[in-house]
Coordinates of C-alpha atoms and ligand atoms in Angstrom, one line a residue:
X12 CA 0.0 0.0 0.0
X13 CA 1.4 2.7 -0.8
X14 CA 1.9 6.4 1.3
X15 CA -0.5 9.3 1.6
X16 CA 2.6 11.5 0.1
X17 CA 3.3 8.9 -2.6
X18 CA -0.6 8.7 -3.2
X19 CA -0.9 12.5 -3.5
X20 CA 2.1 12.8 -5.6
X21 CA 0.6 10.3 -8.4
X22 CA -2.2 12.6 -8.1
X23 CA -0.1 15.7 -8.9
X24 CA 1.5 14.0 -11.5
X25 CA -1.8 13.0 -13.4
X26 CA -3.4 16.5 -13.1
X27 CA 0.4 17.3 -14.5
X28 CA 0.3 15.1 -17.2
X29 CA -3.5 16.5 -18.2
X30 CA -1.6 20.3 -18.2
X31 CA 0.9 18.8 -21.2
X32 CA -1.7 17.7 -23.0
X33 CA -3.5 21.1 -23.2
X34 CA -0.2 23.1 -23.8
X35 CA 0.2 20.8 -27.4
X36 CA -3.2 21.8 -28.1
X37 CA -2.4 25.5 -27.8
X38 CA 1.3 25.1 -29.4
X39 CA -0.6 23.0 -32.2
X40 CA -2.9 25.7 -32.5
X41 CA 0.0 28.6 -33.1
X42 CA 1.9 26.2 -35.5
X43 CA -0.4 23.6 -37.3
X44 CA -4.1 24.5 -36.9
X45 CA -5.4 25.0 -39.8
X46 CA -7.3 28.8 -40.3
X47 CA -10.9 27.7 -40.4
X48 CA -10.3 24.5 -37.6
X49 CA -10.6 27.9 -34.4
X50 CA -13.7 26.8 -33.1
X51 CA -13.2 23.0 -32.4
X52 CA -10.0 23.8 -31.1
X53 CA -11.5 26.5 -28.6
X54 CA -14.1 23.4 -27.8
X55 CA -11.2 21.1 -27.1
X56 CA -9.1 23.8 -24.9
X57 CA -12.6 23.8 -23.1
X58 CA -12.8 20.3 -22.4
X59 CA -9.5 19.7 -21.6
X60 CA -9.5 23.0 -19.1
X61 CA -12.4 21.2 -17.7
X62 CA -10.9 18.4 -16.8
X63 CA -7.7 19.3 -15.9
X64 CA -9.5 21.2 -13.5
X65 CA -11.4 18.1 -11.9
X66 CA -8.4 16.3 -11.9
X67 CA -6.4 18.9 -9.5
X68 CA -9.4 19.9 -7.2
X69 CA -10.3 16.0 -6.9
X70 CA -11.4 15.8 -3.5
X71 CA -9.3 12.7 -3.0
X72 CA -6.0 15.7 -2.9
X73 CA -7.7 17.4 -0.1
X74 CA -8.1 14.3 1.7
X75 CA -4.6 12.8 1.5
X76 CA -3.3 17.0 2.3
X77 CA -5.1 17.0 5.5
X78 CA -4.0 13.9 6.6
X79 CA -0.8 14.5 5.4
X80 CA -0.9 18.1 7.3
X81 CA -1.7 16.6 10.6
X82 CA 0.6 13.7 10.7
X83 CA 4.4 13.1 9.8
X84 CA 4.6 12.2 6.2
X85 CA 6.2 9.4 4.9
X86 CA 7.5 8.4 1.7
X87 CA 9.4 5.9 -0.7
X88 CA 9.7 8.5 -3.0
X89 CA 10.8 11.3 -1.5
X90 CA 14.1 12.0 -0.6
X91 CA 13.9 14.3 2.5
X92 CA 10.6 16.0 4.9
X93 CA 11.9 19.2 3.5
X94 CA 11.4 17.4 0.3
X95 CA 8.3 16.6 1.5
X96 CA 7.3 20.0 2.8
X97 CA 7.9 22.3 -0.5
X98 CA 5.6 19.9 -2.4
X99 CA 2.9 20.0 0.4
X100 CA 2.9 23.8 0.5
X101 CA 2.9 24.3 -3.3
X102 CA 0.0 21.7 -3.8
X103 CA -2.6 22.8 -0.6
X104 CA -1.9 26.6 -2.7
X105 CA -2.9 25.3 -5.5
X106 CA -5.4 22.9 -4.5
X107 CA -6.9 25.7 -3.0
X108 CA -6.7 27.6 -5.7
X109 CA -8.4 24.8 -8.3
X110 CA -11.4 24.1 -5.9
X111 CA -11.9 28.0 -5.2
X112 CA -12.4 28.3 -9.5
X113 CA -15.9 26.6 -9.9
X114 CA -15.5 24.1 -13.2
X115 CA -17.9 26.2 -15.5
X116 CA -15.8 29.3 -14.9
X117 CA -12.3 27.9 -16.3
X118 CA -14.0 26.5 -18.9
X119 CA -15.5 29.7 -20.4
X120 CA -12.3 31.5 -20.1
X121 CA -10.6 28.8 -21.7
X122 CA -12.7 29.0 -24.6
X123 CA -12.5 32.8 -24.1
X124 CA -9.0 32.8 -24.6
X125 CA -9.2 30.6 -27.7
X126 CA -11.7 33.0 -29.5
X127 CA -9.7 36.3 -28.3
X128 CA -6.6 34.7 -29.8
X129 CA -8.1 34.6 -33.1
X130 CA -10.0 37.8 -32.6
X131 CA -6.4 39.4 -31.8
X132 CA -4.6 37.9 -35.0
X133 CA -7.2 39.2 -36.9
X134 CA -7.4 42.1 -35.3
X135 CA -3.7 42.4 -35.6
X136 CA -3.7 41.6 -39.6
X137 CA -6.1 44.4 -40.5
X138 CA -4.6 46.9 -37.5
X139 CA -8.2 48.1 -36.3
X140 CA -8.2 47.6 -32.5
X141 CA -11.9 48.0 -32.1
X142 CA -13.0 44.7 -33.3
X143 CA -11.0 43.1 -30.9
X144 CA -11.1 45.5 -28.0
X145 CA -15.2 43.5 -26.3
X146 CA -12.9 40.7 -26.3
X147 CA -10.2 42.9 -24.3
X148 CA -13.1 44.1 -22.0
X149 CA -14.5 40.3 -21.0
X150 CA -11.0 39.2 -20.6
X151 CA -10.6 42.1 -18.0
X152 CA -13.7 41.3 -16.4
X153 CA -12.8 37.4 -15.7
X154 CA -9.4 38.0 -14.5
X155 CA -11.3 40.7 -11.9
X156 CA -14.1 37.8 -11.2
X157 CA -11.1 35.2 -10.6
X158 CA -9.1 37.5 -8.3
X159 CA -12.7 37.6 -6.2
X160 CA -13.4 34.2 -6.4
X161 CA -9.8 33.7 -5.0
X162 CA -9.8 36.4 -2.3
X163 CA -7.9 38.9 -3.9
X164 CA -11.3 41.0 -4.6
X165 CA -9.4 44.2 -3.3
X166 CA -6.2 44.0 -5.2
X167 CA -7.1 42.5 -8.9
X168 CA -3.3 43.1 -10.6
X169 CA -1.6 42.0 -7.1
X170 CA -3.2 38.4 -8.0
X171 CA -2.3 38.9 -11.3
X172 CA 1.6 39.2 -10.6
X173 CA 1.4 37.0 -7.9
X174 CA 0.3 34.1 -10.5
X175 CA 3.4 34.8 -12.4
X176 CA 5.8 35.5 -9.2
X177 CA 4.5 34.9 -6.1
X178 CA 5.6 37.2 -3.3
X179 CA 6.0 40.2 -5.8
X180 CA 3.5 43.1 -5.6
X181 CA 2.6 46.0 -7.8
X182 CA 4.4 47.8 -5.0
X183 CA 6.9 46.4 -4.9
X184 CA 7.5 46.4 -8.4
X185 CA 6.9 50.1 -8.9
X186 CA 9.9 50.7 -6.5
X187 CA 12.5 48.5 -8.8
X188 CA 10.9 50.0 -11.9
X189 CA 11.5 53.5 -10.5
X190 CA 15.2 53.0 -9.9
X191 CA 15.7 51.3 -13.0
X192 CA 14.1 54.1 -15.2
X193 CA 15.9 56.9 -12.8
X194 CA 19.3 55.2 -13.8
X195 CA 17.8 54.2 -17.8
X196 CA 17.4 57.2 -19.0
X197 CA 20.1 59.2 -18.9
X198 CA 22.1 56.1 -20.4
X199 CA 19.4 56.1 -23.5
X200 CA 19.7 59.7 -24.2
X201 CA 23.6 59.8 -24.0
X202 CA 23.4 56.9 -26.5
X203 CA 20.5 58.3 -28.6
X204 CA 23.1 61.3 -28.9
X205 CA 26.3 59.0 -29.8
X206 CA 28.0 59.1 -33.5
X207 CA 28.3 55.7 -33.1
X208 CA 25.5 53.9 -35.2
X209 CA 24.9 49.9 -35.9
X210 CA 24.2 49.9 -39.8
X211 CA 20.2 48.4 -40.1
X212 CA 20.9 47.4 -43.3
X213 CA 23.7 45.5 -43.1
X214 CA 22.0 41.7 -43.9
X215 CA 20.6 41.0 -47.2
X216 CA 19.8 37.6 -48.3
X217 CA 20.7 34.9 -45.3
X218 CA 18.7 31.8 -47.2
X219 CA 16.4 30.5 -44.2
X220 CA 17.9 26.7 -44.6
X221 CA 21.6 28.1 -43.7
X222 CA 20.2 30.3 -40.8
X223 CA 18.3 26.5 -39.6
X224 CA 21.6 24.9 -39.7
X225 CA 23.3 27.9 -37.8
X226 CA 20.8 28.2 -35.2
X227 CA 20.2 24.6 -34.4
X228 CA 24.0 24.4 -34.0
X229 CA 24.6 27.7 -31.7
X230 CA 21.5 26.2 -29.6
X231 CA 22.7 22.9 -29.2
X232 CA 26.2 23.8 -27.9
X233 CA 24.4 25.8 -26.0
X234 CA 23.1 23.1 -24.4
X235 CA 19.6 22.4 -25.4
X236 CA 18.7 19.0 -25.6
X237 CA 17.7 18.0 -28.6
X238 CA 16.1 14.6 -27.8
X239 CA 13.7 16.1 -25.2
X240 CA 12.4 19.1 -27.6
X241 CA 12.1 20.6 -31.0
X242 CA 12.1 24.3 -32.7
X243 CA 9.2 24.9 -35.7
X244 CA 7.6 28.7 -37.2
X245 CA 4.9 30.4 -35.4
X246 CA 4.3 34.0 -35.9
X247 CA 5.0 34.8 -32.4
X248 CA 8.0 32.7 -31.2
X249 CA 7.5 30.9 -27.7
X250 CA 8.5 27.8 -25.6
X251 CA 5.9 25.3 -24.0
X252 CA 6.3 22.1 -22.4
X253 CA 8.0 20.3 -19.9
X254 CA 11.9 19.2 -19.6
X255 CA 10.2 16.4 -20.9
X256 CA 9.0 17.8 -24.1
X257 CA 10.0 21.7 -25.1
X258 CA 8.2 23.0 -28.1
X259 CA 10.0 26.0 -29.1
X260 CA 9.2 28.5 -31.8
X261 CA 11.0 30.8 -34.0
X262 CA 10.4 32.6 -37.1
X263 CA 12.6 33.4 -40.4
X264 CA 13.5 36.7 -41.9
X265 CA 15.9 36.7 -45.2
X266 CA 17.1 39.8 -44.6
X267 CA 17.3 40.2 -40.7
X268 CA 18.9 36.6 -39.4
X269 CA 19.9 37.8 -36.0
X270 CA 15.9 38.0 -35.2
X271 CA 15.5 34.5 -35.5
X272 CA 19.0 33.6 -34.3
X273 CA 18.4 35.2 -31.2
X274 CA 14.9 35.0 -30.3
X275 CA 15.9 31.1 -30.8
X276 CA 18.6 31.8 -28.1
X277 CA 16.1 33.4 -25.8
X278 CA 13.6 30.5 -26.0
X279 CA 16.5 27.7 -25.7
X280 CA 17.3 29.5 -22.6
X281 CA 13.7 28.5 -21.5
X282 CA 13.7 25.2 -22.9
X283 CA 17.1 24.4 -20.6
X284 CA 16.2 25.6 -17.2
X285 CA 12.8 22.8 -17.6
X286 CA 15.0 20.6 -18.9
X287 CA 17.2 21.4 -15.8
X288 CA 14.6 20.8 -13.5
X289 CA 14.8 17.2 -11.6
X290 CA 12.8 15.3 -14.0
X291 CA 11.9 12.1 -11.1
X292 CA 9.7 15.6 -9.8
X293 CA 8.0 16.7 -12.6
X294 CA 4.3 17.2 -11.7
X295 CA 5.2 18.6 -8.4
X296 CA 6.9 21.7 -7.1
X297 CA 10.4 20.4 -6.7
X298 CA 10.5 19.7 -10.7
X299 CA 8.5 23.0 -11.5
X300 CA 10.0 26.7 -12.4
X301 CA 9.8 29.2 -9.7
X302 CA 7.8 32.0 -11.7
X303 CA 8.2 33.8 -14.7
X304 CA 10.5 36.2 -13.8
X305 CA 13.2 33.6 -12.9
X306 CA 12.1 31.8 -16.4
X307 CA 13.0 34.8 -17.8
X308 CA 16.5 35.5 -16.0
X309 CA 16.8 32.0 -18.0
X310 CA 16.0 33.1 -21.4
X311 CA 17.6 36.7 -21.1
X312 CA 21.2 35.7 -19.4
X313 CA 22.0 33.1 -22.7
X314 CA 20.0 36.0 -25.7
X315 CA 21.8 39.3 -24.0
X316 CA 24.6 38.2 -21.2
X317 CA 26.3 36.0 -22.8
X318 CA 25.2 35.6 -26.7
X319 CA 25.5 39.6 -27.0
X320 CA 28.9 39.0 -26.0
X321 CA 33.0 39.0 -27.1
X322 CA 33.6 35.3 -26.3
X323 CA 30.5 34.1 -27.7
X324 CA 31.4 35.5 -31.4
X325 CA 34.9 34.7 -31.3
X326 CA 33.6 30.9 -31.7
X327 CA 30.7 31.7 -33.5
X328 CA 31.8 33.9 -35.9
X329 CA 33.8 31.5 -38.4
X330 CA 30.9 29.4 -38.5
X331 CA 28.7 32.1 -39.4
X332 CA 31.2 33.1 -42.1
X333 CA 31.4 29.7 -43.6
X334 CA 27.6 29.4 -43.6
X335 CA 27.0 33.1 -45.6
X336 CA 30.7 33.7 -46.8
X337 CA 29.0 35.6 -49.9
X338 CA 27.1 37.8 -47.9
X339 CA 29.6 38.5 -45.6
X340 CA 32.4 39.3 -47.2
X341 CA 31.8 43.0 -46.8
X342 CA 31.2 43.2 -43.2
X343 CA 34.0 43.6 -40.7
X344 CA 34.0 41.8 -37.6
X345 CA 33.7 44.9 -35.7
X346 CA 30.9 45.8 -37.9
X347 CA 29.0 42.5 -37.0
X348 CA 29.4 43.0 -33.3
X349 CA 28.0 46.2 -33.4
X350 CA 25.1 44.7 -35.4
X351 CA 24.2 42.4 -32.9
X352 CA 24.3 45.2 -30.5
X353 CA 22.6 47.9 -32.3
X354 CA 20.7 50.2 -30.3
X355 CA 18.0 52.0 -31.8
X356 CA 14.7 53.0 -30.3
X357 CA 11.9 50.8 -32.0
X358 CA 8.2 50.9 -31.3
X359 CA 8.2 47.1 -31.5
X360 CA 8.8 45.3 -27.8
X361 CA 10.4 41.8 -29.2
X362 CA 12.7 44.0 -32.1
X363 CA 13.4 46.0 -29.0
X364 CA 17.6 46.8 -27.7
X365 CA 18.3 45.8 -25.0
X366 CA 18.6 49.5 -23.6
X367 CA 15.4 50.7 -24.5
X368 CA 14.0 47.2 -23.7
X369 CA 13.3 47.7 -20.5
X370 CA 11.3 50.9 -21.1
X371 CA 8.5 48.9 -23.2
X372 CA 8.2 47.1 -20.2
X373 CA 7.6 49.8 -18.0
X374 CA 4.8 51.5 -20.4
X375 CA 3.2 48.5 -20.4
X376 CA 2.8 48.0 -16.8
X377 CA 1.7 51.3 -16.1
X378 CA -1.1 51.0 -18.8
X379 CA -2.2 47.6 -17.3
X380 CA -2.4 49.2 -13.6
X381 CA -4.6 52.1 -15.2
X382 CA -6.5 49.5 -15.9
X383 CA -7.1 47.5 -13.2
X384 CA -7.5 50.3 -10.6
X385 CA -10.8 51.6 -13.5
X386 CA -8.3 54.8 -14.5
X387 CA -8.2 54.0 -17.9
X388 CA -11.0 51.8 -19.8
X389 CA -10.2 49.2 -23.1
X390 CA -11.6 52.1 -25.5
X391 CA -9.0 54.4 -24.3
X392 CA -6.4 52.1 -24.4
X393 CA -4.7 52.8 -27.9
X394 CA -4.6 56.6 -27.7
X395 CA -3.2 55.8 -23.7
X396 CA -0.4 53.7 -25.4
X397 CA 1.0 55.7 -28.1
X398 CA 0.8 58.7 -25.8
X399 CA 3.3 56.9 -23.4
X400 CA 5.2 55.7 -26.3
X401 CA 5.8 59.4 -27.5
X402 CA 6.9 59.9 -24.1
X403 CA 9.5 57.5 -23.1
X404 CA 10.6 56.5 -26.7
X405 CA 9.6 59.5 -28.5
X406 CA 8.1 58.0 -31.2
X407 CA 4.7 57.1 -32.1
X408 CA 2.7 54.0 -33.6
X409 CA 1.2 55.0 -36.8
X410 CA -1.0 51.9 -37.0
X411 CA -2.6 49.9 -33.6
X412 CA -0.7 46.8 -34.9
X413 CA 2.5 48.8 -34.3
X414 CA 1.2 50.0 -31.1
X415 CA -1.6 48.0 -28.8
X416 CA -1.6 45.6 -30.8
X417 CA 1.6 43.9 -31.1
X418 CA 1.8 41.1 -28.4
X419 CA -0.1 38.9 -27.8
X420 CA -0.8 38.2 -24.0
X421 CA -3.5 39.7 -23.2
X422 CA -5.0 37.7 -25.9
X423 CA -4.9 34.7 -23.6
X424 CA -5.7 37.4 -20.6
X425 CA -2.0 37.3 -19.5
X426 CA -2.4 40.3 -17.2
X427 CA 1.0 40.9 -14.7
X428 CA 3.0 39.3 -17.2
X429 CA 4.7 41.9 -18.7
X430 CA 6.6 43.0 -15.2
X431 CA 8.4 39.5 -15.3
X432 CA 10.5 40.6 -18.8
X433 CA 12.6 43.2 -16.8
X434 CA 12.4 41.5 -13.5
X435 CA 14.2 38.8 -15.8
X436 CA 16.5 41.4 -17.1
X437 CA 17.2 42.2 -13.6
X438 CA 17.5 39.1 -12.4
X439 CA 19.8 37.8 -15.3
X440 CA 22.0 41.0 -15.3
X441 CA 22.6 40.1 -11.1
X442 CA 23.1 36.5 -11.8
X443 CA 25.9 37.3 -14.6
X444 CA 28.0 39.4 -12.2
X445 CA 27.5 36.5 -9.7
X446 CA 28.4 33.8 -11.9
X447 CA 31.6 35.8 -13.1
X448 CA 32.9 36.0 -9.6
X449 CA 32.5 32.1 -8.8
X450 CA 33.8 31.3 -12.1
X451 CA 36.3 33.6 -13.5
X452 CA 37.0 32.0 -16.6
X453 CA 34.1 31.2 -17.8
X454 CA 34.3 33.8 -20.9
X455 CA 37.6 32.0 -22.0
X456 CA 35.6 29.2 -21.9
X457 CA 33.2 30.6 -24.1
X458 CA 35.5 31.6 -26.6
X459 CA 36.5 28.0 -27.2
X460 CA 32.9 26.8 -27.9
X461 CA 32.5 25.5 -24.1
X462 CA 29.2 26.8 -22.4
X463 CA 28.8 23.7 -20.3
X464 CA 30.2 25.3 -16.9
X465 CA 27.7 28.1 -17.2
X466 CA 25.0 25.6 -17.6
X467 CA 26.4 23.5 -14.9
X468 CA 26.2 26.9 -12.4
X469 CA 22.8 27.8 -13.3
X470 CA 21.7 23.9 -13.2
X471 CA 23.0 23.9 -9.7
X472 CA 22.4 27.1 -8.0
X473 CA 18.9 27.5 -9.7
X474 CA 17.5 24.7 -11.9
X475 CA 17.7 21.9 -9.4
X476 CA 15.9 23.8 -6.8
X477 CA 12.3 23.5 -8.7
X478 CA 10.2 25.6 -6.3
X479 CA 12.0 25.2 -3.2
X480 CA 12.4 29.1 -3.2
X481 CA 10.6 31.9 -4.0
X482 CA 11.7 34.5 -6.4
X483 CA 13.1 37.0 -3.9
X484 CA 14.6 34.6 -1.8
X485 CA 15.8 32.9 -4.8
X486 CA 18.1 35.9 -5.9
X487 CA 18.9 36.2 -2.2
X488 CA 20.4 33.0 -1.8
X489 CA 22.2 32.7 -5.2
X490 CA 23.5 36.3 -5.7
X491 CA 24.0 37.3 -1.6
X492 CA 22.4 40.5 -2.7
X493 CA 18.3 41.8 -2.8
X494 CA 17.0 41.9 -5.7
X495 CA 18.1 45.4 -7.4
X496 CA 18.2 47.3 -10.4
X497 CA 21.9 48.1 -10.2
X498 CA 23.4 44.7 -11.8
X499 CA 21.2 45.6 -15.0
X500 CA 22.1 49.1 -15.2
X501 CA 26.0 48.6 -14.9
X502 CA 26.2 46.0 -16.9
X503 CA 24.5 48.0 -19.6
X504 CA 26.8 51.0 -18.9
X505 CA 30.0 48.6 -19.6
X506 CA 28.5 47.1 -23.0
X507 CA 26.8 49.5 -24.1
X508 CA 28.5 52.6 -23.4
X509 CA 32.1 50.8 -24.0
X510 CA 30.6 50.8 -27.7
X511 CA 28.3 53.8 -27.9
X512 CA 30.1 56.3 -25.8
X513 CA 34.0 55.8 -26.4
Ligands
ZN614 ZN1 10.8 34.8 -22.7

């Protein structure tokens, strides 16, 4: 017979196992579905929301947490009670959390979120935000209902960032975001001001097959593992999945490689932290990511830290050459580095530098607190955007799909995402200067093609933890420092003004 713990993890594991099934629906759905197929794939996203849902508020979980809360556990599965107490904390939250949602609600937004996808890409195609902006509205209105129904009635975009990283608070937030901007922008306007300039024109002609072969090789000595994951097209390029099975996505311009090379590299920094995470846990807390903003410290450290860097083209850079020797010649090595670290304000958040980045970010979380606290309402909303985009990156959408329209997560009423991008940033800027003192010669390293003691540090220090730590305490632990804005901003002083500002 086996334990209550061991009992309750098979459960967690099955109600898992449900969640992977849905994710291929919706990475299907961005890669293979077929135009007219939307509305049987928002009925199967319903069904499948519905009974993922009974499977993790099965009243059998409840049971075996209480007993498990009152007595001792005991386990052949697990290895430790500390073990043993992460996963019992993380499952009674989100027990609670899946018998708090009553069944008929998740499944409506599920289907919402299926419709409003479609309603966005269309939406997006013909650049008229009004068609799509009731769909906007509902979606607001279930994430307020959910918050209620969960007990966060008083503070709606709280619960929101708290689904993404739990402990941070719009409050909390604002202070970082304030620091960072205070110390942004005088950086952006020195570098707006520079002589310097990265040449936007400098590709022409990079046949998608040879950018393929590049990018499958850069990611795979990155480390991504090949056998447990794949990389197709979508229009917007993602990562879903497990460790056990990443489905990445990219997307192929002819005359602009380094989009798809690294927004490859950012997503194949996703794909390895789950594939770091202890696999015999998957389904529980100890083999799950902390939050998205530690996702993201993933997927930013490998795109900016490192593949933005010296030692990472001094390996690369041959290859690249032997792959487009024709339409390189012409370009100088210095000329290439500069290219991938062009800086150049863009109204566009993924085309986005990683100096003006960070402001996108901020734009868009004051937008979405406007609208949550009842300041601003959806009709508003694209005249309230490009007025903040005049003001912090002086320049204006001339079309909504340039402006309000360009993401798509509140499609799938992904409110309090945004914040996690430059938490990431933070986070990723404050574990580079911490993994540069523990290992000192880890660019040397990189300049001979070896990335495997970076991945090593991160799979110890975070991947291996699952959810053992919160976010905060996270950075705490593995940097010896709070989490601050001061890691990001030097270390985009020393790039950036070491090329912009000589
Ligand atoms: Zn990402």
């Amino acid at each position: 017979m086996p334990s209550s713990y061991d009992q309750l993890v098979a459960q967690l594991k099955r109600a898992h196992t449900l969640g992977t099934v849905a994710d291929l629906l919706g990475w299907d759905e961005q890669v293979h579905l077929p135009p007219d197929s939307a509305d049987v794939r928002a009925m199967q996203h319903a069904v499948m929301a519905q009974t993922q849902h009974v499977a993790a508020a099965d009243p059998f979980i409840g049971q075996l947490l209480g007993e498990l809360e009152a007595n001792e556990p005991c386990s052949a599965v697990a290895p430790t009670p500390a073990d043993q107490a992460v996963v019992l904390r993380h499952a009674r939250r989100d027990y609670d959390r899946a018998t708090k949602l009553p069944a008929d609600f998740v499944a409506e937004k599920a289907a919402h979120s299926s419709r409003a996808f479609h309603a966005w890409a269309d939406a997006k195609q013909r650049a008229d935000f009004s068609t799509y902006a009731p769909f906007l509205e509902k979606h607001l209105a279930l994430a307020r209902r959910e918050a209620e129904l969960l007990g966060w009635g008083d503070r709606p975009y709280d619960y929101a960032i708290d689904r993404h990283d739990p402990g941070l608070t719009a409050a909390s937030i604002t202070a970082l975001f304030t620091e960072l901007k205070r110390g942004l922008l005088p950086l952006v306007t020195a570098i707006r001001a520079s002589k310097v300039q990265a040449d936007p024109h400098l590709f022409r002609a990079f046949p998608v097959e040879s950018q393929r072969v590049f990018l499958r090789e850069v990611t795979e000595r990155l480390g991504f593992n090949y056998r447990r994951g794949r990389i197709d097209v979508s229009l917007h390029p993602f990562c879903s999945g497990t460790g056990a099975d990443i489905r990445m996505t990219t997307r192929f311009d002819v005359d602009n490689p380094l989009d798809s090379l690294f927004s490859s590299i950012h997503e194949t920094g996703h794909g390895m932290y789950e594939q770091g995470l202890p696999l015999a846990h998957l389904g529980t807390a100890l083999g799950q990511a902390v939050g998205m903003a530690v996702h993201e410290s993933q997927s930013r450290l490998w795109e900016n830290q490192v593949a933005r860097g010296r030692a990472f083209w001094r390996f690369f850079e041959p290859r690249l050459r032997a792959l487009f020797p024709a339409q390189l010649a012409a370009i100088s090595s210095d000329a290439l580095y500069l290219a991938v670290n062009a800086v150049e304000p863009t109204l566009i958040r993924v085309d986005a530098d990683e100096v003006h980045y960070n402001l996108h970010i901020l734009l868009r979380f004051e937008l979405e607190q406007q609208l949550f606290s009842g300041a601003l309402v959806v009709r508003d909303l694209p005249a309230a955007w490009n007025a903040l985009c005049a003001e912090m990156l002086g320049q204006t959408p001339k079309t909504d799909r340039e402006g309000v329209l360009q993401d798509v997560h509140w499609s799938s009423g992904g409110f309090g995402y945004f914040p996690s991008y430059c938490l990431g940033n933070m986070m990723a800027a404050q574990l580079w200067s911490a993994v540069r003192r523990a290992l000192p010669g880890l660019e040397e390293d990189f300049a001979r093609g070896d990335f495997s003691p970076l991945l090593g540090w991160l799979r110890d220090n975070i991947h291996a933890h699952g959810r053992r730590f919160d976010t905060l305490e996270l950075v705490r632990r593995v940097t010896g420092a709070e989490l601050s804005p001061q890691p990001l901003l030097a270390y985009l002083r020393e790039r950036y003004g070491g090329l912009y500002l000589k």
